[in-house]
Amino acid sequence: MPHPYQLLPAALLLLPALLLADDYREEREQMVEQTIAARGVTHAATLEAMRQVPRHHFVRPEHQGRAYGDHPIPIGHGQTISQPYIVAYMTELIAPEEGHRVLEIGTGSGYQAAILAAILPEVYTMEIIPELADWGAANLRRSGYHHVAVKQGDGYYGWPEKGPFNGIVVTAAAGSIPAPLVEQLADGGRMVIPVGSPFQTQMLMLVERDGESITTRSLMPVRFVPFTRSEEP
Ligand code: SAH
């Protein structure tokens, strides 16, 4: 029988593994209770997705320790992952539910796509910067979200072959609402998009289709990175 003290080094070696196994669950719970639900998000599937998705998988290693704070974080190439509250609010706005297919424009880290994929079996996302499209896709894969299709390209044109979409989430601020995206909204579909000039306060807008009628509503002032355009379609 080993003496209990002889077991101590082994127990210490196990400690990091035990901490990792916990996987920031506590931080995620706090993030949901203290910022997201506290600020008024009530959509149950959205809250559950925010509890599940390991946000620390979607930031660079040097930012892992602050992954669960309610602030945006740089992800390289001049881009940022949005603060958790905004991700949850935008998800709640398109109210994803069974049978919906959704499109995100601006994959970035892949986090917003992962939140959608925690709710839905079919998620499409587009990213204009090739390195981020690759990194976002890798983050999604290693977190187990294999049912997200990532496409590198200018999201202005959307992904017509996969539409129409019940929900579209745009995570970069456009000067105006891209017409091709409105065309790809299904009947009853909703799009959430920040509109306004770069580096000024923009307005988060909700676009809804009811048959041929399109309504838009301004929701709240926000700050997003700019929606950029490629030279050619
Ligand atoms: N949803 C991302 C947020 C990334 S920031 C996340 O959860 O991490 C917004 C992203 O939109 C950036 O990566 C930027 O490169 C991308 N983007 C900007 N203009 C775009 C366009 N026209 N088409 C596709 N992606 C675009």
GROMACS .gro file of N, CA, C and O in nm, residues 103-106 124 126 154-160 163-172 174 176-186 189-195 207-209 214 227 229:
model
  192
  103LEU      N    1  -2.843   3.188  -4.197
  103LEU     CA    2  -2.719   3.233  -4.261
  103LEU      C    3  -2.658   3.342  -4.174
  103LEU      O    4  -2.729   3.434  -4.130
  104GLU      N    5  -2.528   3.331  -4.151
  104GLU     CA    6  -2.457   3.439  -4.084
  104GLU      C    7  -2.359   3.501  -4.183
  104GLU      O    8  -2.296   3.429  -4.261
  105ILE      N    9  -2.348   3.633  -4.181
  105ILE     CA   10  -2.244   3.699  -4.261
  105ILE      C   11  -2.140   3.754  -4.165
  105ILE      O   12  -2.173   3.834  -4.076
  106GLY      N   13  -2.014   3.710  -4.181
  106GLY     CA   14  -1.906   3.752  -4.093
  106GLY      C   15  -1.871   3.645  -3.991
  106GLY      O   16  -1.889   3.662  -3.871
  124TYR      N   17  -2.532   2.817  -4.202
  124TYR     CA   18  -2.441   2.859  -4.309
  124TYR      C   19  -2.376   2.990  -4.266
  124TYR      O   20  -2.443   3.077  -4.210
  126MET      N   21  -2.060   3.296  -4.385
  126MET     CA   22  -1.966   3.344  -4.486
  126MET      C   23  -1.868   3.444  -4.425
  126MET      O   24  -1.907   3.527  -4.343
  154ASP      N   25  -1.755   3.726  -5.032
  154ASP     CA   26  -1.824   3.850  -4.996
  154ASP      C   27  -1.971   3.820  -4.964
  154ASP      O   28  -2.048   3.785  -5.053
  155GLY      N   29  -2.006   3.836  -4.838
  155GLY     CA   30  -2.141   3.804  -4.792
  155GLY      C   31  -2.248   3.898  -4.845
  155GLY      O   32  -2.367   3.873  -4.825
  156TYR      N   33  -2.208   4.005  -4.914
  156TYR     CA   34  -2.307   4.097  -4.972
  156TYR      C   35  -2.405   4.019  -5.061
  156TYR      O   36  -2.524   4.049  -5.064
  157TYR      N   37  -2.352   3.919  -5.131
  157TYR     CA   38  -2.435   3.844  -5.225
  157TYR      C   39  -2.510   3.728  -5.158
  157TYR      O   40  -2.589   3.661  -5.222
  158GLY      N   41  -2.481   3.705  -5.030
  158GLY     CA   42  -2.545   3.595  -4.960
  158GLY      C   43  -2.504   3.460  -5.017
  158GLY      O   44  -2.398   3.447  -5.078
  159TRP      N   45  -2.590   3.361  -4.996
  159TRP     CA   46  -2.560   3.223  -5.040
  159TRP      C   47  -2.688   3.169  -5.103
  159TRP      O   48  -2.757   3.085  -5.044
  160PRO      N   49  -2.722   3.221  -5.225
  160PRO     CA   50  -2.854   3.192  -5.283
  160PRO      C   51  -2.883   3.043  -5.299
  160PRO      O   52  -2.997   3.000  -5.283
  163GLY      N   53  -3.039   2.922  -4.980
  163GLY     CA   54  -3.156   2.992  -4.928
  163GLY      C   55  -3.284   2.929  -4.977
  163GLY      O   56  -3.279   2.828  -5.048
  164PRO      N   57  -3.401   2.986  -4.947
  164PRO     CA   58  -3.417   3.104  -4.860
  164PRO      C   59  -3.394   3.070  -4.712
  164PRO      O   60  -3.407   2.955  -4.671
  165PHE      N   61  -3.361   3.173  -4.635
  165PHE     CA   62  -3.327   3.155  -4.495
  165PHE      C   63  -3.436   3.211  -4.404
  165PHE      O   64  -3.491   3.318  -4.431
  166ASN      N   65  -3.461   3.140  -4.296
  166ASN     CA   66  -3.558   3.189  -4.196
  166ASN      C   67  -3.496   3.297  -4.110
  166ASN      O   68  -3.566   3.380  -4.052
  167GLY      N   69  -3.364   3.293  -4.101
  167GLY     CA   70  -3.294   3.396  -4.025
  167GLY      C   71  -3.162   3.430  -4.088
  167GLY      O   72  -3.094   3.341  -4.141
  168ILE      N   73  -3.126   3.559  -4.088
  168ILE     CA   74  -2.994   3.602  -4.135
  168ILE      C   75  -2.937   3.695  -4.028
  168ILE      O   76  -3.005   3.787  -3.982
  169VAL      N   77  -2.814   3.666  -3.986
  169VAL     CA   78  -2.746   3.748  -3.886
  169VAL      C   79  -2.623   3.808  -3.952
  169VAL      O   80  -2.536   3.735  -3.999
  170VAL      N   81  -2.616   3.940  -3.958
  170VAL     CA   82  -2.500   4.007  -4.016
  170VAL      C   83  -2.419   4.067  -3.901
  170VAL      O   84  -2.473   4.142  -3.820
  171THR      N   85  -2.289   4.033  -3.895
  171THR     CA   86  -2.210   4.076  -3.779
  171THR      C   87  -2.104   4.180  -3.815
  171THR      O   88  -2.005   4.196  -3.744
  172ALA      N   89  -2.126   4.252  -3.927
  172ALA     CA   90  -2.040   4.364  -3.963
  172ALA      C   91  -2.132   4.475  -4.009
  172ALA      O   92  -2.239   4.448  -4.067
  174ALA      N   93  -2.293   4.752  -4.223
  174ALA     CA   94  -2.303   4.789  -4.364
  174ALA      C   95  -2.359   4.931  -4.375
  174ALA      O   96  -2.433   4.976  -4.287
  176SER      N   97  -2.571   5.022  -4.597
  176SER     CA   98  -2.714   5.004  -4.620
  176SER      C   99  -2.741   4.854  -4.622
  176SER      O  100  -2.648   4.773  -4.626
  177ILE      N  101  -2.869   4.818  -4.620
  177ILE     CA  102  -2.905   4.676  -4.613
  177ILE      C  103  -2.886   4.612  -4.752
  177ILE      O  104  -2.950   4.655  -4.848
  178PRO      N  105  -2.799   4.511  -4.766
  178PRO     CA  106  -2.776   4.451  -4.897
  178PRO      C  107  -2.902   4.386  -4.954
  178PRO      O  108  -2.961   4.297  -4.891
  179ALA      N  109  -2.941   4.430  -5.076
  179ALA     CA  110  -3.063   4.379  -5.139
  179ALA      C  111  -3.061   4.226  -5.156
  179ALA      O  112  -3.163   4.160  -5.132
  180PRO      N  113  -2.946   4.166  -5.197
  180PRO     CA  114  -2.948   4.019  -5.215
  180PRO      C  115  -2.984   3.945  -5.085
  180PRO      O  116  -3.046   3.838  -5.091
  181LEU      N  117  -2.948   4.001  -4.972
  181LEU     CA  118  -2.980   3.934  -4.845
  181LEU      C  119  -3.130   3.941  -4.817
  181LEU      O  120  -3.191   3.844  -4.771
  182VAL      N  121  -3.190   4.056  -4.848
  182VAL     CA  122  -3.336   4.069  -4.830
  182VAL      C  123  -3.407   3.969  -4.920
  182VAL      O  124  -3.503   3.903  -4.878
  183GLU      N  125  -3.355   3.953  -5.042
  183GLU     CA  126  -3.416   3.857  -5.137
  183GLU      C  127  -3.408   3.714  -5.085
  183GLU      O  128  -3.494   3.632  -5.116
  184GLN      N  129  -3.305   3.684  -5.008
  184GLN     CA  130  -3.286   3.547  -4.960
  184GLN      C  131  -3.359   3.518  -4.828
  184GLN      O  132  -3.344   3.410  -4.770
  185LEU      N  133  -3.438   3.615  -4.781
  185LEU     CA  134  -3.519   3.592  -4.660
  185LEU      C  135  -3.644   3.514  -4.698
  185LEU      O  136  -3.717   3.552  -4.790
  186ALA      N  137  -3.670   3.407  -4.624
  186ALA     CA  138  -3.793   3.328  -4.646
  186ALA      C  139  -3.914   3.408  -4.597
  186ALA      O  140  -3.898   3.505  -4.522
  189GLY      N  141  -3.935   3.537  -4.254
  189GLY     CA  142  -3.794   3.538  -4.210
  189GLY      C  143  -3.753   3.673  -4.150
  189GLY      O  144  -3.816   3.776  -4.176
  190ARG      N  145  -3.648   3.667  -4.071
  190ARG     CA  146  -3.598   3.788  -4.004
  190ARG      C  147  -3.448   3.801  -4.024
  190ARG      O  148  -3.376   3.702  -4.017
  191MET      N  149  -3.406   3.926  -4.045
  191MET     CA  150  -3.262   3.953  -4.055
  191MET      C  151  -3.226   4.059  -3.953
  191MET      O  152  -3.298   4.158  -3.937
  192VAL      N  153  -3.114   4.037  -3.883
  192VAL     CA  154  -3.066   4.139  -3.791
  192VAL      C  155  -2.931   4.187  -3.844
  192VAL      O  156  -2.846   4.107  -3.881
  193ILE      N  157  -2.918   4.321  -3.853
  193ILE     CA  158  -2.800   4.377  -3.919
  193ILE      C  159  -2.767   4.516  -3.863
  193ILE      O  160  -2.856   4.600  -3.849
  194PRO      N  161  -2.639   4.539  -3.830
  194PRO     CA  162  -2.600   4.675  -3.790
  194PRO      C  163  -2.582   4.761  -3.916
  194PRO      O  164  -2.517   4.719  -4.010
  195VAL      N  165  -2.643   4.880  -3.916
  195VAL     CA  166  -2.635   4.967  -4.032
  195VAL      C  167  -2.577   5.103  -3.991
  195VAL      O  168  -2.619   5.161  -3.892
  207VAL      N  169  -3.501   4.337  -3.990
  207VAL     CA  170  -3.571   4.338  -4.119
  207VAL      C  171  -3.660   4.214  -4.121
  207VAL      O  172  -3.612   4.104  -4.096
  208GLU      N  173  -3.789   4.232  -4.149
  208GLU     CA  174  -3.879   4.117  -4.151
  208GLU      C  175  -3.953   4.109  -4.283
  208GLU      O  176  -3.996   4.211  -4.337
  209ARG      N  177  -3.965   3.986  -4.333
  209ARG     CA  178  -4.041   3.966  -4.457
  209ARG      C  179  -4.176   3.900  -4.425
  209ARG      O  180  -4.183   3.801  -4.354
  214ILE      N  181  -4.179   4.410  -4.681
  214ILE     CA  182  -4.058   4.412  -4.598
  214ILE      C  183  -4.070   4.525  -4.497
  214ILE      O  184  -4.097   4.639  -4.536
  227PHE      N  185  -1.847   4.632  -4.265
  227PHE     CA  186  -1.879   4.535  -4.370
  227PHE      C  187  -1.793   4.577  -4.489
  227PHE      O  188  -1.806   4.689  -4.539
  229ARG      N  189  -1.619   4.507  -4.887
  229ARG     CA  190  -1.663   4.452  -5.014
  229ARG      C  191  -1.545   4.400  -5.093
  229ARG      O  192  -1.436   4.458  -5.090
   0.00000   0.00000   0.00000
